[in-house]
Short mmCIF file of C-alpha atoms and ligand atoms in Angstrom, two decimals:
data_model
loop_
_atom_site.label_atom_id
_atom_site.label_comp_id
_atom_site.label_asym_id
_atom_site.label_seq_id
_atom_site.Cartn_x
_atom_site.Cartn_y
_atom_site.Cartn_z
CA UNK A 50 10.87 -25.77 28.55
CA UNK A 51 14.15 -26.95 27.64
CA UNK A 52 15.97 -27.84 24.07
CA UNK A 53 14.42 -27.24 20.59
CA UNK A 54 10.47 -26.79 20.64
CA UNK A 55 8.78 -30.05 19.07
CA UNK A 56 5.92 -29.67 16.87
CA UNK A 57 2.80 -30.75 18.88
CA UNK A 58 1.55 -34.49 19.93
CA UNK A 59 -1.65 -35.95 19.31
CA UNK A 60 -3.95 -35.99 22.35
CA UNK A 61 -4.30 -40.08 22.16
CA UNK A 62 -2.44 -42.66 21.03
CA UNK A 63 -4.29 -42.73 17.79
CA UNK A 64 -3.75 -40.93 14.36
CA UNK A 65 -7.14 -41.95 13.11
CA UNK A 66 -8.91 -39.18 12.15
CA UNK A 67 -12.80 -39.62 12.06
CA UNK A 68 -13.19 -36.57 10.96
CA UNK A 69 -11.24 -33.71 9.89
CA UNK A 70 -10.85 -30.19 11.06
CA UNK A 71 -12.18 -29.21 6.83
CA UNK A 72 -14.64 -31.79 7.32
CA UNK A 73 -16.15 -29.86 10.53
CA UNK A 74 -15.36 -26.64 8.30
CA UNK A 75 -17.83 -29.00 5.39
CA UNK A 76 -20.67 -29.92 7.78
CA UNK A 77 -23.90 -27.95 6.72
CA UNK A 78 -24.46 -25.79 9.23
CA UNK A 79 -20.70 -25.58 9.58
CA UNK A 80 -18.98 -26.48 12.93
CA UNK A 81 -18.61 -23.50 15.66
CA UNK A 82 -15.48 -24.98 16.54
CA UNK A 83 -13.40 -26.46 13.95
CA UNK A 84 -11.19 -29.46 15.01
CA UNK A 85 -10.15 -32.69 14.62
CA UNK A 86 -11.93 -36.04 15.98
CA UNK A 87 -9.80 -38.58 16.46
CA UNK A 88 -11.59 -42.02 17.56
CA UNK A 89 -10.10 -43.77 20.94
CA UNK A 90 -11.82 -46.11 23.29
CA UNK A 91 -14.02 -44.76 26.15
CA UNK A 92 -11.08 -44.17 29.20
CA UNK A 93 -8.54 -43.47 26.77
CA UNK A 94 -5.50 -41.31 28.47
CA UNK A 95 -5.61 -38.18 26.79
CA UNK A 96 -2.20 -36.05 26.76
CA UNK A 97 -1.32 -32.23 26.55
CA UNK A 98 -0.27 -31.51 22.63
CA UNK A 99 2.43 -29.11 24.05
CA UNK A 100 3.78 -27.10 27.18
CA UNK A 101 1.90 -24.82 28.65
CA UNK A 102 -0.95 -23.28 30.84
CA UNK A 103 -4.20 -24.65 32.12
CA UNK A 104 -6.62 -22.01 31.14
CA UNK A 105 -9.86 -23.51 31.90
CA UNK A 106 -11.51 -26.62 32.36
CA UNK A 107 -15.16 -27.90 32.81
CA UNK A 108 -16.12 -31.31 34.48
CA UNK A 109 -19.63 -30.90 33.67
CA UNK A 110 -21.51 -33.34 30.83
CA UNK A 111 -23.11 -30.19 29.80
CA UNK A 112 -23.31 -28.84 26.35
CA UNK A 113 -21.74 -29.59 23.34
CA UNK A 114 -18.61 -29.63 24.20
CA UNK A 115 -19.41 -31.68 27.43
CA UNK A 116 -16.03 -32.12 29.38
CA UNK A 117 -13.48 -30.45 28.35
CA UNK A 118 -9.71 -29.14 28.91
CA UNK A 119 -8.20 -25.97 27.35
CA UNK A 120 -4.53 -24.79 27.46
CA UNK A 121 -2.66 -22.09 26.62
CA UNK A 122 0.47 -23.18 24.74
CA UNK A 123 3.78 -21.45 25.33
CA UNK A 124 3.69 -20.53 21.95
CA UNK A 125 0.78 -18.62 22.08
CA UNK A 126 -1.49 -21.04 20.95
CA UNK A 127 -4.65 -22.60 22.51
CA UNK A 128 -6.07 -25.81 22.14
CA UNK A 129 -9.21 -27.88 23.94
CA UNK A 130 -9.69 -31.28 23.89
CA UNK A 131 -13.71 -32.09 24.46
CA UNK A 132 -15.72 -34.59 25.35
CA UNK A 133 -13.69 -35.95 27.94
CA UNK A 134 -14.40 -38.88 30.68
CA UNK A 135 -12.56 -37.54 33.24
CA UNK A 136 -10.44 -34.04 33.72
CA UNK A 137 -7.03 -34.89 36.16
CA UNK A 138 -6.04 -31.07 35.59
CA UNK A 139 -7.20 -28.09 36.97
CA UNK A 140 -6.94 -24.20 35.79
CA UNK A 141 -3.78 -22.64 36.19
CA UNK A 142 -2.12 -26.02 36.45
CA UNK A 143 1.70 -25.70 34.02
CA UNK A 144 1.49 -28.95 32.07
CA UNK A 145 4.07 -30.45 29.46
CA UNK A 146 3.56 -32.16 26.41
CA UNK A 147 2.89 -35.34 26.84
CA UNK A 148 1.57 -34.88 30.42
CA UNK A 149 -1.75 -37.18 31.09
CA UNK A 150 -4.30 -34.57 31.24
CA UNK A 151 -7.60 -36.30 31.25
CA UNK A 152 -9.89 -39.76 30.21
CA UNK A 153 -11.30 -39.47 26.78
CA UNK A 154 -15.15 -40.24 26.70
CA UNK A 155 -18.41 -39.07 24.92
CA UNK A 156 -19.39 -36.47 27.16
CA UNK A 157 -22.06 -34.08 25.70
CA UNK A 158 -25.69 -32.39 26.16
CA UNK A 159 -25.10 -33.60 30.04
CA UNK A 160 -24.81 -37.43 28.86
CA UNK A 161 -21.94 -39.21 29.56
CA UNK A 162 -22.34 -40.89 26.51
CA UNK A 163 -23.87 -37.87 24.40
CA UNK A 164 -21.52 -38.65 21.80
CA UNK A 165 -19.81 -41.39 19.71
CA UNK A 166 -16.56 -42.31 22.02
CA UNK A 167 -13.78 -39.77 20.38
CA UNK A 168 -12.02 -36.41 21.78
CA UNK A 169 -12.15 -33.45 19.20
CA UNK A 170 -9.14 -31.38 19.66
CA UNK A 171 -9.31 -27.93 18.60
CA UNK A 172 -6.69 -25.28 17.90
CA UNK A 173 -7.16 -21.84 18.25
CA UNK A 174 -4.49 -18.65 16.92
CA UNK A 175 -4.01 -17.27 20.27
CA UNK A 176 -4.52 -17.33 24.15
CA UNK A 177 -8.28 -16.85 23.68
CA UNK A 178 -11.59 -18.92 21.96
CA UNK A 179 -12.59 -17.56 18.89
CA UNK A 180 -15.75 -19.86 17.84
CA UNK A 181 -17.47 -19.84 13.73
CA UNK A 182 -16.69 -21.79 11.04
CA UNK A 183 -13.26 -19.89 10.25
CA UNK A 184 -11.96 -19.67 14.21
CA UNK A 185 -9.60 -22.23 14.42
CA UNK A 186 -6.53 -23.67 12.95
CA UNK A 187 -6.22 -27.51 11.62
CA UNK A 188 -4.63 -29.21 14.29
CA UNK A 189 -3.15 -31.59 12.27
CA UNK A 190 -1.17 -29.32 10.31
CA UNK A 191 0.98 -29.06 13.76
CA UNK A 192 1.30 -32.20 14.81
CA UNK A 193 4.63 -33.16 14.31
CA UNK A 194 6.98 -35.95 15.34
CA UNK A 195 7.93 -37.17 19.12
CA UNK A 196 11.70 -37.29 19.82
CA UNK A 197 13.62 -34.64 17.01
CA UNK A 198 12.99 -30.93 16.49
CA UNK A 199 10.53 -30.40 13.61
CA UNK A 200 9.90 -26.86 11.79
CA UNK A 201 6.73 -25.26 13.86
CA UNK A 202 5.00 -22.47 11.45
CA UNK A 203 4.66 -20.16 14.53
CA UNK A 204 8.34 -20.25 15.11
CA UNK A 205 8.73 -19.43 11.52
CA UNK A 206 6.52 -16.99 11.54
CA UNK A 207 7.89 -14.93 14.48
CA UNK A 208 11.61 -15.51 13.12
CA UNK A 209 10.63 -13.57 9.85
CA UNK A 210 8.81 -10.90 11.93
CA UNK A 211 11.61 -10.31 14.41
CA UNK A 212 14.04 -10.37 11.11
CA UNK A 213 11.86 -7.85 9.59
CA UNK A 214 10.63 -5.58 12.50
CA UNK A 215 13.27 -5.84 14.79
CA UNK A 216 16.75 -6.09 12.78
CA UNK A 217 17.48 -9.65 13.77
CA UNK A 218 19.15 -12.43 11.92
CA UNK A 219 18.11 -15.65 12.44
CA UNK A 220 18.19 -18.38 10.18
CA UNK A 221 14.02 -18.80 9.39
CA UNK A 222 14.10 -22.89 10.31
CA UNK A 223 10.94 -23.18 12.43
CA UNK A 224 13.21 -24.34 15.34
CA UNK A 225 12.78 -22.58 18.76
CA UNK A 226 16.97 -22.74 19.55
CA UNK A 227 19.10 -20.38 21.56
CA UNK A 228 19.28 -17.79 19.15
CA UNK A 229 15.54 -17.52 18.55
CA UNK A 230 15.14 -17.58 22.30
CA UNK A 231 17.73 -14.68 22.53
CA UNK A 232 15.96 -12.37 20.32
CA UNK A 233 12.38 -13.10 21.91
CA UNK A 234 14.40 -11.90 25.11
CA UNK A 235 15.45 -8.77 23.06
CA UNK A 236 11.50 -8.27 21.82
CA UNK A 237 10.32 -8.40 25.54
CA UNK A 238 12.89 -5.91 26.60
CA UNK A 239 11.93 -3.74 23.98
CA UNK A 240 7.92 -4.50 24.46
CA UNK A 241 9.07 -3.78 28.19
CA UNK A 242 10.71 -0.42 27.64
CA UNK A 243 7.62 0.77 25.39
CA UNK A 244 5.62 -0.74 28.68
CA UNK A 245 3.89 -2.78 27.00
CA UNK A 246 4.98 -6.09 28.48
CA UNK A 247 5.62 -6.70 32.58
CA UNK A 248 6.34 -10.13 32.67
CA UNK A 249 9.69 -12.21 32.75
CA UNK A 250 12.89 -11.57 30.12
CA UNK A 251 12.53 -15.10 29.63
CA UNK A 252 12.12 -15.90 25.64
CA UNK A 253 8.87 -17.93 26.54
CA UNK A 254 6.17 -16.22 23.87
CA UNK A 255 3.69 -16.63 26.27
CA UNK A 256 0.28 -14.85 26.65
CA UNK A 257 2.07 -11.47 28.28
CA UNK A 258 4.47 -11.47 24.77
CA UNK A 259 2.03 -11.91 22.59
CA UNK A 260 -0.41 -8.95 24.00
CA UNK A 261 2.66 -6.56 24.11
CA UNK A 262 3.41 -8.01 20.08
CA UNK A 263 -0.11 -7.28 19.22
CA UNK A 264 0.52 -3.35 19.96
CA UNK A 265 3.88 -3.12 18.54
CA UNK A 266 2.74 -5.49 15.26
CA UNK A 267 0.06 -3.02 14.74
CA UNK A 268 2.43 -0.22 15.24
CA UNK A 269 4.89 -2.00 12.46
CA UNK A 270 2.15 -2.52 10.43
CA UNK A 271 1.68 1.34 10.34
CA UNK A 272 4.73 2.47 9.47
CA UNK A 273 5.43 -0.49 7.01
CA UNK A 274 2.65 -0.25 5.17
CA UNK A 275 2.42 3.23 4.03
CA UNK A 276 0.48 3.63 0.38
CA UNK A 277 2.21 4.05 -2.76
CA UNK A 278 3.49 7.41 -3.07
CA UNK A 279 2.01 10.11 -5.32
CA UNK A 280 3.82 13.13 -6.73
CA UNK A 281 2.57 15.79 -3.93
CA UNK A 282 1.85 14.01 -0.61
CA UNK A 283 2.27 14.55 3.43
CA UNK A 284 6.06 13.21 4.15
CA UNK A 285 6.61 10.38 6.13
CA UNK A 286 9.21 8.32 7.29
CA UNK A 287 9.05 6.18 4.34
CA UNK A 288 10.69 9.22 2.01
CA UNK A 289 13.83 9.38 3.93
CA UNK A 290 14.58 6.36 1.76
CA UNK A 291 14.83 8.62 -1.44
CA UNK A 292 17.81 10.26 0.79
CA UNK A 293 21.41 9.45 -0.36
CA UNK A 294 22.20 9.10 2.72
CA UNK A 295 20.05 7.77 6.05
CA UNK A 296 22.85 6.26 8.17
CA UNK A 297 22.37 9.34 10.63
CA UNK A 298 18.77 9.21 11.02
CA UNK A 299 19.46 5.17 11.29
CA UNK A 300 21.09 6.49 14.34
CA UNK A 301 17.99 8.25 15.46
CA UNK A 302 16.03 4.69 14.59
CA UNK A 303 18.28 2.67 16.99
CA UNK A 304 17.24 5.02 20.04
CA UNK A 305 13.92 3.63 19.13
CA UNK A 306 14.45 -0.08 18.83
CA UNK A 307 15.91 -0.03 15.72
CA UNK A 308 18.62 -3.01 16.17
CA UNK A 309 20.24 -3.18 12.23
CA UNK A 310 23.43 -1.82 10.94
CA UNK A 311 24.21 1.44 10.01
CA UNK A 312 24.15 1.25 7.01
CA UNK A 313 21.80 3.76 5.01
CA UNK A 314 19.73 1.26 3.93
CA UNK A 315 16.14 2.90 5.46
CA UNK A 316 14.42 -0.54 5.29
CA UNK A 317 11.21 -1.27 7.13
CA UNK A 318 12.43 -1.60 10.94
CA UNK A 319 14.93 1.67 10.28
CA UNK A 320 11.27 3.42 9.72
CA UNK A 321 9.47 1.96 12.47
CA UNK A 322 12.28 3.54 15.10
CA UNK A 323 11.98 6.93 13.15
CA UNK A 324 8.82 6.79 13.29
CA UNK A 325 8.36 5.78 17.27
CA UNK A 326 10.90 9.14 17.55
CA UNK A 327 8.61 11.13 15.81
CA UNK A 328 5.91 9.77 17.72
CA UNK A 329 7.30 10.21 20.96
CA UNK A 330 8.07 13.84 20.32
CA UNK A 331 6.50 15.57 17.49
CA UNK A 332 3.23 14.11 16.82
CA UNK A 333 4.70 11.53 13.78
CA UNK A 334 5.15 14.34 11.83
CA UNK A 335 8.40 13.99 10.00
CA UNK A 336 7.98 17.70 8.85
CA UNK A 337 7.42 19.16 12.68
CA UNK A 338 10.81 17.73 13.46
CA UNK A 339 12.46 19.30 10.58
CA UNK A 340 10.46 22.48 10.93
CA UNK A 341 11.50 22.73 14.78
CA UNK A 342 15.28 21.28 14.79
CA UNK A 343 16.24 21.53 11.11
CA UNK A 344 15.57 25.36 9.43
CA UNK A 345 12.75 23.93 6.93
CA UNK A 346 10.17 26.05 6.10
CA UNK A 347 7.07 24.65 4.43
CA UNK A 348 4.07 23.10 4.46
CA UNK A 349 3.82 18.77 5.27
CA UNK A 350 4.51 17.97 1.74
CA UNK A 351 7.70 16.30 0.67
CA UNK A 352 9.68 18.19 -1.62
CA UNK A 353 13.25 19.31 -2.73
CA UNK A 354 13.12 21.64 0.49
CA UNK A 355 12.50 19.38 2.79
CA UNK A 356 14.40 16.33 1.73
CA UNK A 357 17.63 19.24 1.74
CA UNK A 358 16.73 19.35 5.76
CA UNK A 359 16.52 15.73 6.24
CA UNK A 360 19.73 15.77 4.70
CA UNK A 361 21.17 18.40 7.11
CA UNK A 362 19.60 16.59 9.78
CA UNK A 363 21.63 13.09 8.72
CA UNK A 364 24.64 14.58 8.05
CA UNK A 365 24.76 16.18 11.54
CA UNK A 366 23.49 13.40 13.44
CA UNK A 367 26.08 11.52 11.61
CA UNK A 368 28.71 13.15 12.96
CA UNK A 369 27.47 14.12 16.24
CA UNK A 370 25.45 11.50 17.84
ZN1 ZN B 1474 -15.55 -32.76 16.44
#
């Protein structure tokens, strides 16, 4: 995949919509698979939406979905287009978007014509099905223009997570350009080195990426989303903050895939290093590390004492690391 990412193609020529991916959301029961018919003649080609993965196809009238092919986009997406004619793909196959990869039909309930002629094109979140009324994305919501870069939500989406999480700075434009593909080679390095990740350093968010993501999102999560504070409570990573300085323990942070600035601003990624340090080596307990390395004595609560040896330990670190 070359040049800005595209937003993703229709599977046929048509932008009819028969009907809509909140009309299969409407239907009483509600669709099992959300998506969105679009209405093309019998033999229609039918195209990949966007580059990717063959993950699975099935050449058999059968069922409701009768023929169908799914892929795994390189942005972590799947989609399946159903009811097909005729599949000219196979699993595993890399496709392109664009690529012919099948004849629409009406295939369904093991009738070729079990069906009105149309393909329904579903979108799922990720590399796997998830099937109920509230499953699926709106494919149409993604679809965007052939020929010029248009703003993709996932791009957007991971630019403000790797801004957040991971101490980047990218401009938040939806665009998948050098410098977002630069930091989603930092991320997989990182994902890599917390082993995580094996595959390729190669800025594709691909299936590997987004399985080693889902570990350290959760982790991020964690350490982000500690409850409000009350008075008395167990210290954690989040009341280094109250320090007037942090730039030393930021230090600590960066061993730990912090990637910001110095600059004793304890912000969300400078806890989720700290806290992978005190992970790796003290059980995430802020107060075991200062108990061991820093002379506090005292019980897990912060306090006056203990924020004095965080102190002791920033100022050293400061000067020492
Ligand atoms: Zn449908």
């Amino acid at each position: 995949m070359k040049g800005p990412i595209m937003g993703y193609q229709r599977p046929s020529a048509t932008s009819a919509i028969s009907d809509s991916w909140q009309g299969h959301k409407n239907r009483r029961p509600p669709s099992q698979e959300p998506g969105t018919d679009y209405p093309c003649a019998y033999g229609s080609s039918i195209v990949a939406p966007f580059d990717g993965t063959v993950a699975e196809v099935k050449t058999s009238s059968s069922g409701a979905t009768g023929r169908f092919v799914t892929i795994d986009f390189v942005d972590g997406r799947r989609a399946r287009a159903l009811h097909l004619s005729r599949v000219l793909v196979s699993a595993g196959q890399k496709v392109t978007r664009g690529q012919e990869i099948a004849k629409s039909g009406a295939s369904a309930n093991g009738r070729d014509w079990g069906v009105g002629a149309h393909v329904h094109e579903t979108l799922f979140p990720s590399h796997r099905y998830v099937f109920g009324p509230n499953g699926t994305l709106d494919f149409e919501r993604y679809v965007g223009a052939g020929g010029s870069a248009s703003f993709v939500q996932v791009v957007a989406d991971r630019q403000n997570y790797l801004n957040a999480a991971r101490g980047e700075r990218l401009v938040v434009d939806g665009l998948f350009g050098a410098a977002t593909r630069d930091a989603i080679k930092r991320y997989q390095t990182y994902l890599k080195s917390r082993g995580w990740y094996t595959g390729a350093i190669d800025g594709d968010w691909g299936a590997g990426t987004q399985a080693g993501h889902d570990n350290a999102y959760a982790e991020w999560v964690r350490a982000t989303q500690a409850p409000p504070a009350p008075q008395f409570h167990t210290a954690t990573v989040a009341d280094i903050a109250s320090l007037p300085n942090t730039r030393g323990l930021q230090k600590i942070a960066r061993l730990y895939g912090y990637k910001g600035a110095f600059d004793n601003q304890f912000g969300a990624s400078s806890r989720a290093g700290m806290q992978a340090f005190l992970n790796h080596n003290y059980g995430g307990s802020l107060a075991a590390w200062l108990r061991a390395k820093w002379g506090y004595v005292g019980n897990d609560q912060w306090g006056p004492v203990m924020a004095a040896a965080a102190t002791r330990a920033d100022t050293a670190n400061w000067a020492a690391l």
